[in-house]
CSV table of C-alpha atoms in Angstrom, one decimal:
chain,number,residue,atom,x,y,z
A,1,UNK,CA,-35.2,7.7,19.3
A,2,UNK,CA,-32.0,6.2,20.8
A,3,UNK,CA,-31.7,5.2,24.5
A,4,UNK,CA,-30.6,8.1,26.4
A,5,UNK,CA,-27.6,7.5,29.4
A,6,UNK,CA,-30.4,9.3,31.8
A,7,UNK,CA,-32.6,6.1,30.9
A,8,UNK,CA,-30.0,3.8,32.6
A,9,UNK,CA,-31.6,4.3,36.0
A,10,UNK,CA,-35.0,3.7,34.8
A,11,UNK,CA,-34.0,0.7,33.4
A,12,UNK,CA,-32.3,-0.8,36.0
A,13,UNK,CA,-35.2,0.3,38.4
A,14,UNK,CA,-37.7,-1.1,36.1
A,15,UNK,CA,-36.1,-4.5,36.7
A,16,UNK,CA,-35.6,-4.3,40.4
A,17,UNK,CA,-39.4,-3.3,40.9
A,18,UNK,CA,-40.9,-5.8,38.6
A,19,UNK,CA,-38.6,-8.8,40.9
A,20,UNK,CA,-40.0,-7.1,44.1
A,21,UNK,CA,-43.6,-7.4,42.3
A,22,UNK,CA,-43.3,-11.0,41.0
A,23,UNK,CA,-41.1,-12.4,43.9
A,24,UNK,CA,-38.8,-13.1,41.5
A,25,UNK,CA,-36.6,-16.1,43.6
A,26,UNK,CA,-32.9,-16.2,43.6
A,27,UNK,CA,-32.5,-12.2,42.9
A,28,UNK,CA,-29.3,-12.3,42.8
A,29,UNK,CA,-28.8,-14.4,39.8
A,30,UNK,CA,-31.2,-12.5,37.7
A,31,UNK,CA,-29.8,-9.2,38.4
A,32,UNK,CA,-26.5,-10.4,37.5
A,33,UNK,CA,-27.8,-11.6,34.3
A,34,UNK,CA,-29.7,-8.2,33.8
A,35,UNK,CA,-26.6,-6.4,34.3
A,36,UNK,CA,-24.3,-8.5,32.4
A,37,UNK,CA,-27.1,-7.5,29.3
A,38,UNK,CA,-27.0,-4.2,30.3
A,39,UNK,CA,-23.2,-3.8,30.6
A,40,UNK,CA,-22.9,-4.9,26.3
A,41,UNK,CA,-25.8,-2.5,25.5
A,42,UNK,CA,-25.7,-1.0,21.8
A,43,UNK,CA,-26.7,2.4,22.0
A,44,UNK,CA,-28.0,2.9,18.6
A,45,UNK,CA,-31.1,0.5,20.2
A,46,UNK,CA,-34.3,1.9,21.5
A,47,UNK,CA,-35.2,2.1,25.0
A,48,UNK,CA,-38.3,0.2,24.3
A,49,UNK,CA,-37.0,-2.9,22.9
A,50,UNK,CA,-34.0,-2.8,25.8
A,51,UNK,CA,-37.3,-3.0,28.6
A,52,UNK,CA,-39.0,-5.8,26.4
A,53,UNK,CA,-35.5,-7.7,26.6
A,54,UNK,CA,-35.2,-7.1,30.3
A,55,UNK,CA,-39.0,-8.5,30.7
A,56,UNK,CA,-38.6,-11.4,28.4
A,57,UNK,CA,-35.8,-12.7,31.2
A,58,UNK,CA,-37.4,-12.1,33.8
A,59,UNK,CA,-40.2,-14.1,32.8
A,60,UNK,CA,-37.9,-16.9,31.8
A,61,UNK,CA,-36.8,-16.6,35.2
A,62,UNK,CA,-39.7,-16.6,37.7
A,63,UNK,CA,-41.3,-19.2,35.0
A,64,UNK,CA,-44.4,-17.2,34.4
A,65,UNK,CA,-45.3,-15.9,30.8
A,66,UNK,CA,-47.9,-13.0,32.3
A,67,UNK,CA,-46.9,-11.9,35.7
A,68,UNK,CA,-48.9,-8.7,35.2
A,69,UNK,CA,-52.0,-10.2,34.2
A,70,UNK,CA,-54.5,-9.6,37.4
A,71,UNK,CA,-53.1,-6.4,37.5
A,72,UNK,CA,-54.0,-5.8,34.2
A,73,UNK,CA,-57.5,-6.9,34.5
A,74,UNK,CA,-58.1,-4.6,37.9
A,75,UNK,CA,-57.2,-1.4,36.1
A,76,UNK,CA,-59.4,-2.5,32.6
A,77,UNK,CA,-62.5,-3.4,35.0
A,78,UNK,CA,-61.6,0.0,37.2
A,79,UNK,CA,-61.6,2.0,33.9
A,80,UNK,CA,-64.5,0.3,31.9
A,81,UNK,CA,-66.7,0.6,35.4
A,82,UNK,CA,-66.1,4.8,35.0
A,83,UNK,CA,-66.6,4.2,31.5
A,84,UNK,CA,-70.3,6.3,31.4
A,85,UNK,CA,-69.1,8.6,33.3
A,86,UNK,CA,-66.0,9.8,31.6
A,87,UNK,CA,-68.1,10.2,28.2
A,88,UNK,CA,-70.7,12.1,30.0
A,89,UNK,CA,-67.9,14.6,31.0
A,90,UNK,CA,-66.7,14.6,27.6
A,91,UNK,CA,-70.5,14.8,26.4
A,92,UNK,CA,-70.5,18.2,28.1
A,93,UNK,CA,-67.0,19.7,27.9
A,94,UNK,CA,-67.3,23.0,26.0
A,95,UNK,CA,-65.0,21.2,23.4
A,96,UNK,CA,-65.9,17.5,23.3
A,97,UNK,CA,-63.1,16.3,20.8
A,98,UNK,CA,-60.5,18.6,22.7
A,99,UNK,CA,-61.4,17.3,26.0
A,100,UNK,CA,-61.6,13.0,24.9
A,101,UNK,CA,-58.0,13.9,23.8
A,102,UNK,CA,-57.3,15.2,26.8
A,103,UNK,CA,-58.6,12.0,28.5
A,104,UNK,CA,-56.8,9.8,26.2
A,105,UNK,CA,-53.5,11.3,27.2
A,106,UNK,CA,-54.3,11.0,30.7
A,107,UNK,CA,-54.9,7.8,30.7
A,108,UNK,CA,-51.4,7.5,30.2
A,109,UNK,CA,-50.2,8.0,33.8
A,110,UNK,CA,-51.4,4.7,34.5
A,111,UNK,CA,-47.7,3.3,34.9
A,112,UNK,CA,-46.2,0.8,36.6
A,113,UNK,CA,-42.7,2.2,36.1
A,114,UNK,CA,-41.5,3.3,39.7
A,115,UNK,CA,-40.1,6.2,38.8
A,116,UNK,CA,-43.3,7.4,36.9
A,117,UNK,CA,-46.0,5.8,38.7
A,118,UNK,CA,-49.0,7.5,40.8
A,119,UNK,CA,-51.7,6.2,43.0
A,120,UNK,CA,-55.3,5.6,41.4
A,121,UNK,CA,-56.5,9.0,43.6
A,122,UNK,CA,-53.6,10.6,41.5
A,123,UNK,CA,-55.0,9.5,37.8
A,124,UNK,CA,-58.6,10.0,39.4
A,125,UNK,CA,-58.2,13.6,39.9
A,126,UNK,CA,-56.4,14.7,37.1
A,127,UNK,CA,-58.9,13.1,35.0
A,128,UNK,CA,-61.3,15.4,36.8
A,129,UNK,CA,-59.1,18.6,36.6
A,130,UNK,CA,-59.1,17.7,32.5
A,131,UNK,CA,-61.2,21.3,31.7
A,132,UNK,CA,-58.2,23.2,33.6
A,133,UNK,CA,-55.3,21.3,31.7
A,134,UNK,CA,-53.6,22.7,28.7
A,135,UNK,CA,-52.0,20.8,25.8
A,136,UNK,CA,-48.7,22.0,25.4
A,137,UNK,CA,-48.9,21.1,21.6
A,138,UNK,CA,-52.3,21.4,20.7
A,139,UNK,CA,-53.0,19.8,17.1
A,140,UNK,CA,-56.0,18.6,17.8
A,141,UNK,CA,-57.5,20.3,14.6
A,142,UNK,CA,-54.8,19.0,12.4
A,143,UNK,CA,-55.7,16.0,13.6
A,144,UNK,CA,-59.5,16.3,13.2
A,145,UNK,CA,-59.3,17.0,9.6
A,146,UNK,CA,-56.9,14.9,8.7
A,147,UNK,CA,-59.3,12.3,10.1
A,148,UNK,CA,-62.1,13.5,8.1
A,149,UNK,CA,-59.8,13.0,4.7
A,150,UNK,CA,-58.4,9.4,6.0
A,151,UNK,CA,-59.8,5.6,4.9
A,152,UNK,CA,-57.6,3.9,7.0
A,153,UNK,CA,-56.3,4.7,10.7
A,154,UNK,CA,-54.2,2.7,12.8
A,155,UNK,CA,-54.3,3.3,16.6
A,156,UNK,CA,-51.0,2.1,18.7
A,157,UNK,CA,-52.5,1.5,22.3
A,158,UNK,CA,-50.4,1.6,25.2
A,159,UNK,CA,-51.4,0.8,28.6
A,160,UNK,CA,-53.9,-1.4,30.5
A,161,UNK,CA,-56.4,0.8,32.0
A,162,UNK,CA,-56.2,3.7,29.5
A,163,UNK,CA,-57.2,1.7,26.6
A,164,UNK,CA,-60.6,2.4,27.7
A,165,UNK,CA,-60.5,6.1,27.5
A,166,UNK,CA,-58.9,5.3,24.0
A,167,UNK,CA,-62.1,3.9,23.3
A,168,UNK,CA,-64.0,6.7,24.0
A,169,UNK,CA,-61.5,8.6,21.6
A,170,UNK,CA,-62.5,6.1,19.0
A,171,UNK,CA,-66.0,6.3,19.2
A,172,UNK,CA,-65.4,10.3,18.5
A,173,UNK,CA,-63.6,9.4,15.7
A,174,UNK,CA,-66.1,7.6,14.2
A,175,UNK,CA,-68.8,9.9,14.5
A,176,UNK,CA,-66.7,12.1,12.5
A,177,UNK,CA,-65.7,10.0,9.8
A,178,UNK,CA,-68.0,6.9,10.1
A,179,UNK,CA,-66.4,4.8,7.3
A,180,UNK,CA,-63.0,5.6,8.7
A,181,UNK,CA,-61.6,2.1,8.5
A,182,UNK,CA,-60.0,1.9,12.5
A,183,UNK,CA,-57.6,-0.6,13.5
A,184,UNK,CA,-56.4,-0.6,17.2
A,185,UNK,CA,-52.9,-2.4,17.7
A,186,UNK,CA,-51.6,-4.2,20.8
A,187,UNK,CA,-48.1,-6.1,21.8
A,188,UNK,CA,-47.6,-9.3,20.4
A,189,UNK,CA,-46.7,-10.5,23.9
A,190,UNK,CA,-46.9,-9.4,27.8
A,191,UNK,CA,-44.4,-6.8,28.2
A,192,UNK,CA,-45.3,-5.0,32.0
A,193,UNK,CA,-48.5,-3.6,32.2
A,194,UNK,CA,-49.1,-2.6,28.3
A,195,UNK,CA,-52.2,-4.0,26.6
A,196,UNK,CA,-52.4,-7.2,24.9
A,197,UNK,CA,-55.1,-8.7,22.5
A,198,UNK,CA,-56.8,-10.0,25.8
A,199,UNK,CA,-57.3,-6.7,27.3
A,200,UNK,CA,-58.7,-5.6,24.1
A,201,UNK,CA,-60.6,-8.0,24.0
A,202,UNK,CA,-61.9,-7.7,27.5
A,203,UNK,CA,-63.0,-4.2,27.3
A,204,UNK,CA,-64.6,-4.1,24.0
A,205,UNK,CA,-62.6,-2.4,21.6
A,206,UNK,CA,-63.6,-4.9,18.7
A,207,UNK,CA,-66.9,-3.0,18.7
A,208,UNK,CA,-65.1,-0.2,17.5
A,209,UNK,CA,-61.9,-1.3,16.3
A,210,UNK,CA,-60.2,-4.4,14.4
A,211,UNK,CA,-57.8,-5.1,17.1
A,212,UNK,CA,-54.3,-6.0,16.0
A,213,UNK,CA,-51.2,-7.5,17.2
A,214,UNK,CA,-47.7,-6.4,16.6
A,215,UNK,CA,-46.5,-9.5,17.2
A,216,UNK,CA,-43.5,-8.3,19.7
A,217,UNK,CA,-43.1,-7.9,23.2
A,218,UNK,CA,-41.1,-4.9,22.7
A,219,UNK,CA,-42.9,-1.8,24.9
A,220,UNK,CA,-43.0,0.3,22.2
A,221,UNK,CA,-44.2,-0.7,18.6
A,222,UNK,CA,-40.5,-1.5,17.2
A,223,UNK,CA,-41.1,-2.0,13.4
A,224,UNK,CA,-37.6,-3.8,12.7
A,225,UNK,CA,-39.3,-6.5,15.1
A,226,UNK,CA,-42.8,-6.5,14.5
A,227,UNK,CA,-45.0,-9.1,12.5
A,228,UNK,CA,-45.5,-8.9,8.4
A,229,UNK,CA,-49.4,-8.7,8.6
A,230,UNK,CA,-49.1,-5.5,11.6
A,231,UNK,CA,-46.1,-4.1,9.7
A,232,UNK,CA,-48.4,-4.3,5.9
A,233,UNK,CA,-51.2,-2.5,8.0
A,234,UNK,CA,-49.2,-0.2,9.2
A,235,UNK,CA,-47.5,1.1,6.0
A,236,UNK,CA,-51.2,1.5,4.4
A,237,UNK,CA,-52.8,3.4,7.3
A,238,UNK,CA,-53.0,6.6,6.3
A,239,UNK,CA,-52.8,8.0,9.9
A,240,UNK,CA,-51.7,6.6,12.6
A,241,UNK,CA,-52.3,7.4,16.7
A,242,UNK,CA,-49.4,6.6,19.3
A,243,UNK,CA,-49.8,6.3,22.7
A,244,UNK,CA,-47.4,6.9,25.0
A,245,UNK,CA,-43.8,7.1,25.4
A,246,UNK,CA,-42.8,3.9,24.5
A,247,UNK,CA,-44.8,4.4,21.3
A,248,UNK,CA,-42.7,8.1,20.8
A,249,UNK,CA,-39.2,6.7,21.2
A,250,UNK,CA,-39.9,3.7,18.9
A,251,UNK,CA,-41.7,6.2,15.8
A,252,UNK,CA,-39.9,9.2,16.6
A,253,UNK,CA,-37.5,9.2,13.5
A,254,UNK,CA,-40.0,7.0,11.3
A,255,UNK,CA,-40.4,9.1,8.3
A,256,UNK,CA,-43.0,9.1,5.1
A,257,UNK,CA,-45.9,8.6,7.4
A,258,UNK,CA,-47.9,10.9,9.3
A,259,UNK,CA,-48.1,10.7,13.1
A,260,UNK,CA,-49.7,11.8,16.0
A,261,UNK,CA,-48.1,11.1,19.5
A,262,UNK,CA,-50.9,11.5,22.1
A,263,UNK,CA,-48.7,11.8,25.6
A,264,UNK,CA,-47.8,13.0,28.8
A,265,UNK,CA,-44.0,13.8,29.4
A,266,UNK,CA,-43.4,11.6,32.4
A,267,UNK,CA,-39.8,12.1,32.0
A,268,UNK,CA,-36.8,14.3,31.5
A,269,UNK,CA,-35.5,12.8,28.6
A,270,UNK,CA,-38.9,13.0,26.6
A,271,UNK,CA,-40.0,15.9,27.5
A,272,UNK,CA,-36.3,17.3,26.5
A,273,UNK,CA,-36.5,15.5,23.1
A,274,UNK,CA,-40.1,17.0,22.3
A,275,UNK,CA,-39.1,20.6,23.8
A,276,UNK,CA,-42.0,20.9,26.2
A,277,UNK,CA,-41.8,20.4,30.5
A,278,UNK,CA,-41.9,18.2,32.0
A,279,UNK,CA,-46.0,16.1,32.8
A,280,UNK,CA,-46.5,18.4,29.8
A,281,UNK,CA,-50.0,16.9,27.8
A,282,UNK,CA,-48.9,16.2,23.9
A,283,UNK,CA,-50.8,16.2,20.8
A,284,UNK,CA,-48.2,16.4,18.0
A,285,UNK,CA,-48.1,15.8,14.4
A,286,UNK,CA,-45.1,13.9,13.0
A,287,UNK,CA,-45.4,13.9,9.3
A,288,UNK,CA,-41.9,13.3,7.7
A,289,UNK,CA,-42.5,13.2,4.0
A,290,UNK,CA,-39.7,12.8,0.7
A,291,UNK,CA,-40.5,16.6,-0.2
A,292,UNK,CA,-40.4,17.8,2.7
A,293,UNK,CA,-36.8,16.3,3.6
């Protein structure tokens, strides 16, 4: 999916909170080189590898490779301390697959874009309102049995935080096909608050997953720019998970694999593309295949 003129303002706010959040010095200079980037943009280029260019320099600038890193590691202990009692709830949710979907995609609030953003109270109680929340696309049991007819399954996390409630997804997945072969994929670099083999790491998805790099700091998993070994594993999965936005408008238009894009709509622009409202909860198949084109 192409970058959108409406996600000009994200971008550029993107930049001015992530300065405010580092105490980036000398503002003035690194907006000007921001803007200069953003004032030659190709617009055939994704969104998400625009935001991982706008990161990379302002981690040149304030000299600091992981400015997000604490932060990071406050919202994985937060989410892995609530761990229990998320798969309890889903444990006795009336549909337990429907509802650690549910959770999955809600763990995608936790956002440190400002325009998107909402307080840990927020992404509290809409995990608790989960049982009264619709799925605007709801296919769930699409994706259930093509689950139960897969070997291989690659899982595009997204953000810190809400990788544990991916794990809980996971372990679902498992129980319903236990040799499903998983593999759980992370950037290749700190790109804002999305997880990184560390976080993985740090919450324990290698007990259920063979955790992955892309090899990119892109925000999305951009596969012109990802690393041989992700990009092989990727084109022998025979179903792949994306998580988030970033991961829609970077595999939107891939074609010959299937896809599921497990979101919310946190903006116009996505939630226009997909044809649903906006904070709309998304399970959707993408399958592009030769005969069907």
């Amino acid at each position: 999916m192409r970058i959108r003129y409406r996600c000009l303002p994200c971008l550029v706010n993107q930049a001015v909170r992530i300065a405010e959040i580092t105490n980036a010095p000398d503002r003035d200079a690194l907006f000007r080189q921001v803007f200069s980037t953003l004032s030659q943009l190709d617009f055939d280029r994704t969104n998400p590898e625009i935001i991982g260019e706008t990161f990379r320099m302002l981690k040149q600038h304030i000299g600091c490779a992981d400015p997000y890193r604490e932060t990071r590691r406050h919202y994985n202990r937060l989410f892995e301390a609530h761990s229990r009692r998320f798969s309890e709830a889903i444990d006795a949710a009336a549909n337990p697959w429907e509802h650690a979907i549910k959770y999955a995609i809600l763990g995608n609030i936790i956002d440190f874009n400002p325009i998107h953003s909402l307080s840990i109270d927020e992404i509290m109680r809409c995990l608790s309102d989960a049982d009264h929340l619709a799925l605007a696309i709801d296919d769930t049991q699409l994706l259930k049995s093509d689950i139960s007819r897969a070997k291989t399954l690659l899982y595009l996390g997204d953000n810190c935080g809400e990788i544990c409630l991916d794990k809980l997804l996971i372990q679902r997945i498992h129980a319903m096909n236990p040799h499903l072969k998983v593999y759980f994929g992370v950037r290749g670099a700190p790109v804002v608050n999305d997880s990184i083999e560390e976080d993985a790491y740090f919450v324990g998805m290698d007990r259920c997953a063979s955790i992955i790099s892309n090899g990119d700091d892109s925000l999305g998993t951009v596969l012109s720019r990802v690393s041989r070994p992700f990009l092989d594993v990727f084109r022998r999965a025979d179903l792949v998970i994306a998580k988030g936005q970033a991961n829609y408008e970077s595999l939107s238009e891939e074609t010959g694999k299937t896809i599921y894009f497990l979101l919310m709509t946190k903006c116009e622009v996505i939630a226009s593309d997909i044809g649903v409202p906006l904070r709309s909860l998304v399970c959707l198949r993408h399958a592009i295949h030769s005969e069907q084109q």
